[in-house]
Tab-separated table of C-alpha atoms in Angstrom:
chain	number	residue	atom	x	y	z
J	21	UNK	CA	0.410	-0.026	0.222
J	22	UNK	CA	1.636	3.349	-1.051
J	23	UNK	CA	1.956	5.763	1.931
J	24	UNK	CA	4.106	8.556	0.563
J	25	UNK	CA	2.932	11.763	-1.191
J	26	UNK	CA	2.635	10.845	-4.735
J	27	UNK	CA	4.799	13.219	-7.074
J	28	UNK	CA	2.544	12.964	-10.000
J	29	UNK	CA	-1.025	11.967	-10.700
J	30	UNK	CA	-2.122	8.409	-11.644
J	31	UNK	CA	-2.942	9.584	-15.214
J	32	UNK	CA	0.696	10.593	-16.032
J	33	UNK	CA	2.063	7.810	-14.735
J	34	UNK	CA	-0.420	5.669	-16.902
J	35	UNK	CA	0.720	8.159	-19.894
J	36	UNK	CA	4.197	7.282	-19.147
J	37	UNK	CA	3.676	3.385	-19.259
J	38	UNK	CA	1.464	3.558	-22.387
J	39	UNK	CA	4.509	5.502	-24.094
J	40	UNK	CA	7.171	2.962	-23.068
J	41	UNK	CA	4.545	-0.084	-23.958
J	42	UNK	CA	4.207	1.761	-27.781
J	43	UNK	CA	7.959	1.877	-28.079
J	44	UNK	CA	7.960	-1.919	-27.095
J	45	UNK	CA	5.842	-2.919	-29.606
J	46	UNK	CA	7.405	-0.809	-32.241
J	47	UNK	CA	10.541	-2.932	-31.380
J	48	UNK	CA	8.951	-6.204	-30.889
J	49	UNK	CA	9.652	-6.487	-27.480
J	50	UNK	CA	7.596	-8.753	-25.169
J	51	UNK	CA	9.159	-7.064	-22.124
J	52	UNK	CA	11.772	-4.952	-20.803
J	53	UNK	CA	13.708	-4.898	-17.442
J	54	UNK	CA	14.434	-1.285	-16.287
J	55	UNK	CA	17.461	-1.305	-13.901
J	56	UNK	CA	18.325	2.435	-14.349
J	57	UNK	CA	17.417	4.002	-10.752
J	58	UNK	CA	15.982	7.061	-12.725
J	59	UNK	CA	13.745	4.942	-15.201
J	60	UNK	CA	12.245	3.140	-12.041
J	61	UNK	CA	11.911	5.946	-10.657
J	62	UNK	CA	10.311	7.552	-13.711
J	63	UNK	CA	7.718	4.680	-14.113
J	64	UNK	CA	6.606	3.798	-10.281
J	65	UNK	CA	8.043	6.574	-8.172
J	66	UNK	CA	10.320	4.008	-6.399
J	67	UNK	CA	13.138	6.516	-4.563
J	68	UNK	CA	15.829	5.127	-2.119
J	69	UNK	CA	19.543	4.608	-2.321
J	70	UNK	CA	19.301	1.034	-2.857
J	71	UNK	CA	20.657	0.963	-6.489
J	72	UNK	CA	24.364	-0.105	-5.305
J	73	UNK	CA	22.620	-3.807	-4.891
J	74	UNK	CA	20.767	-5.469	-7.857
J	75	UNK	CA	17.173	-4.476	-8.431
J	76	UNK	CA	14.720	-4.376	-11.587
J	77	UNK	CA	11.164	-3.514	-13.003
J	78	UNK	CA	10.131	-6.026	-14.860
J	79	UNK	CA	7.550	-4.379	-17.409
J	80	UNK	CA	5.543	-6.952	-19.768
J	81	UNK	CA	3.893	-5.350	-22.654
J	82	UNK	CA	0.574	-6.347	-20.903
J	83	UNK	CA	-0.109	-7.125	-17.351
J	84	UNK	CA	1.352	-5.707	-14.505
J	85	UNK	CA	4.813	-4.703	-13.658
J	86	UNK	CA	6.971	-6.112	-10.746
J	87	UNK	CA	9.444	-4.400	-8.830
J	88	UNK	CA	12.431	-6.728	-7.454
J	89	UNK	CA	14.770	-5.301	-4.809
J	90	UNK	CA	16.809	-6.691	-1.908
J	91	UNK	CA	14.341	-8.035	0.748
J	92	UNK	CA	15.003	-5.231	3.178
J	93	UNK	CA	14.466	-2.517	0.568
J	94	UNK	CA	11.545	-4.305	-1.137
J	95	UNK	CA	9.822	-4.052	2.425
J	96	UNK	CA	9.965	-0.451	2.541
J	97	UNK	CA	9.469	0.030	-1.416
J	98	UNK	CA	5.759	0.779	-0.714
J	99	UNK	CA	6.683	3.892	0.916
J	100	UNK	CA	7.858	5.655	-2.139
J	101	UNK	CA	6.158	3.978	-4.924
J	102	UNK	CA	2.696	3.632	-5.860
J	103	UNK	CA	2.851	-0.039	-6.974
J	104	UNK	CA	0.655	-2.693	-5.231
J	105	UNK	CA	2.163	-4.728	-2.606
J	106	UNK	CA	1.831	-7.917	-4.587
J	107	UNK	CA	4.173	-6.002	-7.430
J	108	UNK	CA	6.950	-5.677	-4.954
J	109	UNK	CA	8.879	-8.765	-4.394
J	110	UNK	CA	12.064	-9.146	-2.085
J	111	UNK	CA	14.952	-11.460	-2.788
J	112	UNK	CA	16.721	-13.413	-0.036
J	113	UNK	CA	19.314	-11.462	1.624
J	114	UNK	CA	21.792	-14.769	1.220
J	115	UNK	CA	22.104	-13.677	-2.411
J	116	UNK	CA	23.850	-10.357	-1.617
J	117	UNK	CA	27.381	-9.974	-2.657
J	118	UNK	CA	27.899	-13.662	-2.927
J	119	UNK	CA	30.858	-14.938	-5.655
J	120	UNK	CA	28.792	-17.870	-7.403
J	121	UNK	CA	25.221	-16.677	-7.058
J	122	UNK	CA	23.531	-13.397	-8.302
J	123	UNK	CA	20.114	-12.190	-7.129
J	124	UNK	CA	19.035	-12.354	-10.510
J	125	UNK	CA	19.231	-15.994	-10.594
J	126	UNK	CA	16.506	-15.850	-7.864
J	127	UNK	CA	14.630	-13.402	-9.271
J	128	UNK	CA	14.790	-15.736	-12.677
J	129	UNK	CA	13.080	-18.252	-10.523
J	130	UNK	CA	10.171	-15.863	-9.076
J	131	UNK	CA	9.088	-14.669	-12.660
J	132	UNK	CA	8.610	-18.432	-13.524
J	133	UNK	CA	6.705	-18.750	-10.576
J	134	UNK	CA	4.772	-16.098	-11.502
J	135	UNK	CA	4.058	-17.401	-14.851
J	136	UNK	CA	6.054	-14.435	-16.569
J	137	UNK	CA	7.868	-16.564	-19.008
J	138	UNK	CA	6.200	-17.736	-21.906
J	139	UNK	CA	6.873	-21.128	-23.377
J	140	UNK	CA	9.885	-21.020	-26.005
J	141	UNK	CA	7.406	-21.137	-28.795
J	142	UNK	CA	5.865	-17.783	-27.928
J	143	UNK	CA	8.695	-16.016	-26.097
J	144	UNK	CA	9.429	-12.610	-27.838
J	145	UNK	CA	12.849	-10.372	-27.266
J	146	UNK	CA	13.052	-8.965	-24.067
J	147	UNK	CA	14.789	-5.614	-23.699
J	148	UNK	CA	17.783	-4.936	-21.533
J	149	UNK	CA	19.324	-1.565	-20.510
J	150	UNK	CA	22.786	-2.851	-21.912
J	151	UNK	CA	24.494	1.071	-20.894
J	152	UNK	CA	22.862	0.936	-17.518
J	153	UNK	CA	25.531	1.966	-14.795
J	154	UNK	CA	23.829	-0.689	-12.486
J	155	UNK	CA	23.088	-3.766	-14.890
J	156	UNK	CA	26.510	-5.780	-14.367
J	157	UNK	CA	27.843	-8.557	-16.868
J	158	UNK	CA	27.174	-10.826	-13.921
J	159	UNK	CA	23.717	-9.843	-14.086
J	160	UNK	CA	23.373	-10.179	-17.809
J	161	UNK	CA	24.321	-13.798	-17.311
J	162	UNK	CA	22.428	-14.800	-14.506
J	163	UNK	CA	19.452	-13.963	-16.499
J	164	UNK	CA	20.631	-15.345	-20.016
J	165	UNK	CA	21.564	-18.826	-18.083
J	166	UNK	CA	18.358	-19.103	-16.063
J	167	UNK	CA	15.863	-18.033	-18.875
J	168	UNK	CA	17.057	-19.606	-22.125
J	169	UNK	CA	13.788	-19.152	-23.837
J	170	UNK	CA	14.349	-15.140	-23.961
J	171	UNK	CA	16.145	-13.457	-26.716
J	172	UNK	CA	17.789	-10.713	-24.766
J	173	UNK	CA	18.373	-7.698	-27.028
J	174	UNK	CA	19.427	-4.142	-26.200
J	175	UNK	CA	16.368	-1.688	-26.041
J	176	UNK	CA	18.727	1.191	-26.869
J	177	UNK	CA	17.764	3.411	-23.965
J	178	UNK	CA	14.237	3.032	-24.668
J	179	UNK	CA	12.496	4.505	-21.188
J	180	UNK	CA	15.445	7.289	-21.406
J	181	UNK	CA	13.953	8.448	-24.708
J	182	UNK	CA	10.116	8.302	-23.686
J	183	UNK	CA	11.650	10.701	-20.847
J	184	UNK	CA	13.104	13.235	-23.274
J	185	UNK	CA	9.769	15.180	-23.677
J	186	UNK	CA	8.508	16.183	-20.097
J	187	UNK	CA	5.142	16.712	-18.572
J	188	UNK	CA	4.304	20.332	-17.131
J	189	UNK	CA	4.574	18.886	-13.710
J	190	UNK	CA	7.825	17.449	-14.651
J	191	UNK	CA	9.015	21.055	-15.908
J	192	UNK	CA	7.806	22.911	-12.350
J	193	UNK	CA	9.949	20.617	-10.377
J	194	UNK	CA	13.015	21.524	-12.698
J	195	UNK	CA	12.144	25.114	-12.412
J	196	UNK	CA	12.015	24.429	-8.500
J	197	UNK	CA	15.252	22.608	-9.211
J	198	UNK	CA	16.706	25.650	-10.830
J	199	UNK	CA	15.906	27.649	-7.926
J	200	UNK	CA	18.114	25.453	-5.653
J	201	UNK	CA	20.618	25.693	-7.995
J	202	UNK	CA	20.648	29.234	-8.033
J	203	UNK	CA	21.188	29.199	-4.151
J	204	UNK	CA	24.212	26.693	-4.570
J	205	UNK	CA	25.886	28.897	-7.264
J	206	UNK	CA	25.654	32.149	-5.141
J	207	UNK	CA	27.255	30.275	-2.434
J	208	UNK	CA	30.060	29.207	-4.261
J	209	UNK	CA	30.621	32.595	-5.682
J	210	UNK	CA	30.256	34.017	-2.013
J	211	UNK	CA	32.610	31.657	-0.924
J	212	UNK	CA	35.282	31.206	-3.433
J	213	UNK	CA	38.286	33.756	-2.610
J	214	UNK	CA	41.967	33.920	-2.178
J	215	UNK	CA	42.660	31.839	1.142
J	216	UNK	CA	39.762	29.728	1.343
J	217	UNK	CA	40.138	26.232	1.498
J	218	UNK	CA	38.692	24.218	-1.650
J	219	UNK	CA	36.974	21.867	0.719
J	220	UNK	CA	35.469	24.358	2.496
J	221	UNK	CA	33.810	26.270	-0.761
J	222	UNK	CA	32.896	22.793	-1.604
J	223	UNK	CA	30.831	22.483	1.954
J	224	UNK	CA	29.038	25.851	1.712
J	225	UNK	CA	27.517	24.682	-1.953
J	226	UNK	CA	26.693	21.154	-0.942
J	227	UNK	CA	24.911	22.972	2.085
J	228	UNK	CA	23.082	25.345	-0.110
J	229	UNK	CA	22.117	22.579	-2.769
J	230	UNK	CA	20.423	20.568	0.041
J	231	UNK	CA	18.895	23.219	2.248
J	232	UNK	CA	17.395	24.607	-1.041
J	233	UNK	CA	15.107	27.646	-0.356
J	234	UNK	CA	13.014	28.852	2.383
J	235	UNK	CA	9.624	27.086	0.485
J	236	UNK	CA	11.353	23.974	-0.440
J	237	UNK	CA	14.406	21.664	0.341
J	238	UNK	CA	17.157	20.109	-2.056
J	239	UNK	CA	17.608	16.740	-2.696
J	240	UNK	CA	21.128	15.202	-3.068
J	241	UNK	CA	22.950	15.691	-6.587
J	242	UNK	CA	23.908	13.031	-9.017
J	243	UNK	CA	27.209	14.419	-9.285
J	244	UNK	CA	29.239	16.670	-6.694
J	245	UNK	CA	30.260	20.399	-7.243
J	246	UNK	CA	33.385	20.557	-9.517
J	247	UNK	CA	35.940	22.936	-9.086
J	248	UNK	CA	38.857	22.773	-11.440
J	249	UNK	CA	41.461	25.335	-10.535
J	250	UNK	CA	44.203	27.114	-12.260
J	251	UNK	CA	46.251	25.433	-14.633
J	252	UNK	CA	44.175	22.159	-13.495
J	253	UNK	CA	40.928	24.141	-15.332
J	254	UNK	CA	42.166	22.709	-18.640
J	255	UNK	CA	40.552	19.042	-17.418
J	256	UNK	CA	36.798	19.194	-16.852
J	257	UNK	CA	35.270	16.704	-13.803
J	258	UNK	CA	37.966	17.452	-11.074
J	259	UNK	CA	36.532	18.149	-7.738
J	260	UNK	CA	38.363	19.537	-4.994
J	261	UNK	CA	40.978	19.250	-2.373
J	262	UNK	CA	42.060	20.525	1.055
J	263	UNK	CA	44.407	23.265	-0.360
J	264	UNK	CA	43.070	27.250	-1.094
J	265	UNK	CA	42.556	29.396	-3.582
J	266	UNK	CA	45.233	31.631	-5.472
J	267	UNK	CA	45.100	34.848	-6.326
J	268	UNK	CA	45.104	35.353	-10.315
J	269	UNK	CA	43.833	31.620	-10.795
J	270	UNK	CA	40.385	30.975	-12.306
J	271	UNK	CA	38.116	28.517	-10.589
J	272	UNK	CA	35.462	26.426	-13.103
J	273	UNK	CA	32.651	25.995	-10.948
J	274	UNK	CA	30.016	23.189	-12.154
J	275	UNK	CA	27.541	22.144	-10.034
J	276	UNK	CA	23.511	21.085	-9.897
J	277	UNK	CA	20.429	21.673	-8.280
J	278	UNK	CA	18.305	18.674	-7.530
J	279	UNK	CA	14.533	18.591	-6.516
J	280	UNK	CA	12.880	15.555	-6.100
J	281	UNK	CA	15.432	14.054	-8.184
J	282	UNK	CA	15.034	16.620	-11.218
J	283	UNK	CA	18.445	18.034	-12.052
J	284	UNK	CA	18.965	21.571	-13.215
J	285	UNK	CA	23.139	22.295	-13.713
J	286	UNK	CA	24.728	25.457	-14.022
J	287	UNK	CA	28.522	26.502	-14.744
J	288	UNK	CA	30.277	29.659	-14.316
J	289	UNK	CA	33.892	30.820	-14.216
J	290	UNK	CA	35.429	33.003	-11.321
J	291	UNK	CA	38.557	34.751	-12.024
J	292	UNK	CA	40.413	35.462	-8.761
J	293	UNK	CA	42.071	38.872	-9.780
J	294	UNK	CA	42.945	40.313	-13.098
J	295	UNK	CA	41.944	37.414	-15.612
J	296	UNK	CA	45.073	36.674	-18.459
J	297	UNK	CA	44.146	37.964	-21.968
J	298	UNK	CA	43.762	34.510	-23.267
J	299	UNK	CA	41.206	33.697	-20.648
J	300	UNK	CA	39.242	36.663	-21.336
J	301	UNK	CA	39.258	36.178	-25.050
J	302	UNK	CA	38.008	32.781	-24.642
J	303	UNK	CA	35.306	33.931	-22.042
J	304	UNK	CA	33.856	36.736	-24.630
J	305	UNK	CA	33.932	34.047	-27.664
J	306	UNK	CA	32.383	31.517	-25.081
J	307	UNK	CA	29.551	33.968	-23.923
J	308	UNK	CA	28.543	35.102	-27.494
J	309	UNK	CA	28.371	31.322	-28.757
J	310	UNK	CA	26.118	30.349	-25.855
J	311	UNK	CA	23.816	33.466	-26.435
J	312	UNK	CA	23.671	32.658	-30.270
J	313	UNK	CA	22.998	29.076	-29.063
J	314	UNK	CA	19.784	30.202	-27.217
J	315	UNK	CA	18.629	32.307	-29.452
J	316	UNK	CA	18.605	29.270	-32.168
J	317	UNK	CA	16.555	27.104	-29.592
J	318	UNK	CA	12.691	26.607	-30.694
J	319	UNK	CA	10.368	23.166	-31.324
J	320	UNK	CA	11.473	21.842	-35.052
J	321	UNK	CA	15.108	22.815	-34.947
J	322	UNK	CA	17.481	19.859	-35.584
J	323	UNK	CA	20.045	19.285	-32.405
J	324	UNK	CA	22.681	19.890	-35.310
J	325	UNK	CA	21.843	23.268	-36.045
J	326	UNK	CA	22.438	24.056	-32.385
J	327	UNK	CA	25.957	22.936	-32.608
J	328	UNK	CA	26.620	24.168	-36.249
J	329	UNK	CA	25.487	27.556	-34.535
J	330	UNK	CA	28.330	27.312	-31.820
J	331	UNK	CA	30.957	25.939	-33.991
J	332	UNK	CA	30.398	28.811	-36.629
J	333	UNK	CA	30.636	31.673	-33.663
J	334	UNK	CA	33.891	29.703	-32.105
J	335	UNK	CA	35.236	29.543	-35.564
J	336	UNK	CA	35.138	33.592	-35.961
J	337	UNK	CA	37.579	33.812	-32.690
J	338	UNK	CA	39.924	31.114	-34.190
J	339	UNK	CA	38.789	28.354	-31.556
J	340	UNK	CA	37.006	25.087	-31.461
J	341	UNK	CA	35.367	22.707	-29.246
J	342	UNK	CA	35.784	18.746	-30.268
J	343	UNK	CA	33.353	17.289	-27.493
J	344	UNK	CA	29.615	17.843	-27.454
J	345	UNK	CA	27.853	20.918	-27.008
J	346	UNK	CA	25.157	19.612	-24.555
J	347	UNK	CA	22.574	17.031	-23.557
J	348	UNK	CA	19.287	15.871	-22.456
J	349	UNK	CA	18.947	16.416	-18.373
J	350	UNK	CA	15.516	15.729	-15.892
J	351	UNK	CA	15.573	12.806	-13.317
J	352	UNK	CA	19.352	12.174	-12.040
J	353	UNK	CA	20.903	9.591	-9.736
J	354	UNK	CA	24.553	9.124	-9.171
J	355	UNK	CA	26.846	8.883	-11.220
J	356	UNK	CA	25.111	11.227	-13.914
J	357	UNK	CA	22.445	13.746	-14.309
J	358	UNK	CA	22.223	13.087	-18.121
J	359	UNK	CA	19.669	11.134	-19.711
J	360	UNK	CA	21.982	9.507	-22.092
J	361	UNK	CA	19.992	10.039	-25.270
J	362	UNK	CA	20.165	13.381	-27.120
J	363	UNK	CA	23.706	14.798	-27.408
J	364	UNK	CA	23.847	18.531	-29.136
J	365	UNK	CA	26.385	17.800	-31.781
J	366	UNK	CA	26.891	17.730	-35.266
J	367	UNK	CA	25.731	14.551	-36.346
J	368	UNK	CA	22.610	14.945	-33.857
J	369	UNK	CA	19.460	14.485	-36.033
J	370	UNK	CA	16.980	15.073	-33.308
J	371	UNK	CA	14.284	17.526	-33.455
J	372	UNK	CA	13.653	19.592	-30.610
J	373	UNK	CA	10.116	19.593	-29.260
J	374	UNK	CA	8.305	21.481	-26.419
J	375	UNK	CA	9.556	20.388	-22.941
J	376	UNK	CA	12.732	18.934	-23.742
J	377	UNK	CA	15.332	19.985	-21.350
J	378	UNK	CA	19.061	20.193	-22.041
J	379	UNK	CA	22.165	21.341	-20.466
J	380	UNK	CA	23.989	23.441	-22.880
J	381	UNK	CA	27.819	23.180	-21.897
J	382	UNK	CA	30.074	25.542	-23.273
J	383	UNK	CA	33.125	24.364	-21.713
J	384	UNK	CA	36.729	25.211	-23.383
J	385	UNK	CA	39.234	23.549	-21.755
J	386	UNK	CA	42.395	24.985	-23.116
J	387	UNK	CA	46.357	24.438	-22.424
J	388	UNK	CA	47.013	24.930	-18.600
J	389	UNK	CA	43.674	27.156	-18.284
J	390	UNK	CA	39.975	26.938	-18.800
J	391	UNK	CA	36.495	28.516	-19.055
J	392	UNK	CA	32.978	26.953	-18.604
J	393	UNK	CA	29.904	28.852	-18.966
J	394	UNK	CA	26.717	26.548	-19.120
J	395	UNK	CA	22.919	26.980	-18.737
J	396	UNK	CA	20.197	24.398	-18.320
J	397	UNK	CA	17.167	25.088	-20.648
J	398	UNK	CA	13.657	24.236	-21.474
J	399	UNK	CA	12.714	24.369	-25.122
J	400	UNK	CA	9.358	26.519	-24.926
J	401	UNK	CA	6.355	26.695	-27.632
J	402	UNK	CA	8.410	30.115	-28.730
J	403	UNK	CA	12.063	29.720	-28.183
J	404	UNK	CA	13.676	28.782	-25.077
J	405	UNK	CA	13.403	28.890	-21.402
J	406	UNK	CA	16.355	29.111	-18.779
J	407	UNK	CA	16.114	27.743	-15.354
J	408	UNK	CA	18.547	30.494	-13.809
J	409	UNK	CA	19.807	33.913	-14.477
J	410	UNK	CA	23.217	34.366	-13.475
J	411	UNK	CA	25.198	36.932	-16.008
J	412	UNK	CA	26.982	34.945	-18.517
J	413	UNK	CA	30.364	35.832	-18.552
J	414	UNK	CA	33.667	35.806	-16.522
J	415	UNK	CA	32.882	36.590	-12.861
J	416	UNK	CA	35.804	38.751	-11.395
J	417	UNK	CA	36.448	38.818	-7.614
């Protein structure tokens, strides 16, 4: 019995499942096995830090979904998911972290007991999330050996693609995540200064991320605050250390606001003192490029056109950015806040639709310095909506 405050209406969950099953039918799938915690949350609302042990949502083309989790987690799963008690099944604790058995060995047996495995003559293809962070080779082997009737195939991020277009209720949660993000970025800019320890700045950011606003709190982020500094800013995804910030260095700050698992990332660069001519030059080119990209966003535009706009702007300055310009965002669980579907780059033909949401990442990682400027955005019916409103420029202190 569901005991929590249901985040979305019954009709929204029904619509999500219907769209998933429509894609399953197109791909010729009789069922899918969902292991990505973001996709499980999307379909049934389940939300707990239990994804470090195997868990799965079994979604047949017809009939009821079944959620399998570790016994101690399944015991309380009804507190966040709307599924009925008979749709939540716990596997025995004796299967956790054992070298010669896997929880999916037991799950396969349980699926047989529930008559969820059709005879070989009628069994269809079963889609797996082959690129899920939490679907291991041992999990695949367990299913492959235990259920030979199934033809196990890649479902190519099926649920992730359904997630790419948000409902109005999801957009509202992302706006709130944007407000949390703004608080976290303000904390970063206020705290970062010459002589301040990097770990203390990270602590201030983390407090703001979790405290949120007076109206609502924040959630834990899928990625920790990142702060490449000085010469190390030529490399993305570095975090912090216990050393202090130094005068005339620049600090790249990439962080997120999270609310009810929806994420709104943002990046800005803080110069502690007078920036170098090279950094100032790259900052101006990047700012112009980002503004041009935002002006180009609207329904009906291909993702590659945004990349082209960006590339042409950089070319005017004699610059280039080999990596992708951005990606689809929404629900996030560690270790990533991206949806692993749409990437904004020259070869991506995805057509933008209203209520798609992206992190536009204008990161320029040069030699011994770097500059990053980003925005989280929504494709609106007439153009673009940004979830935050910080100046798009190098911040000098």
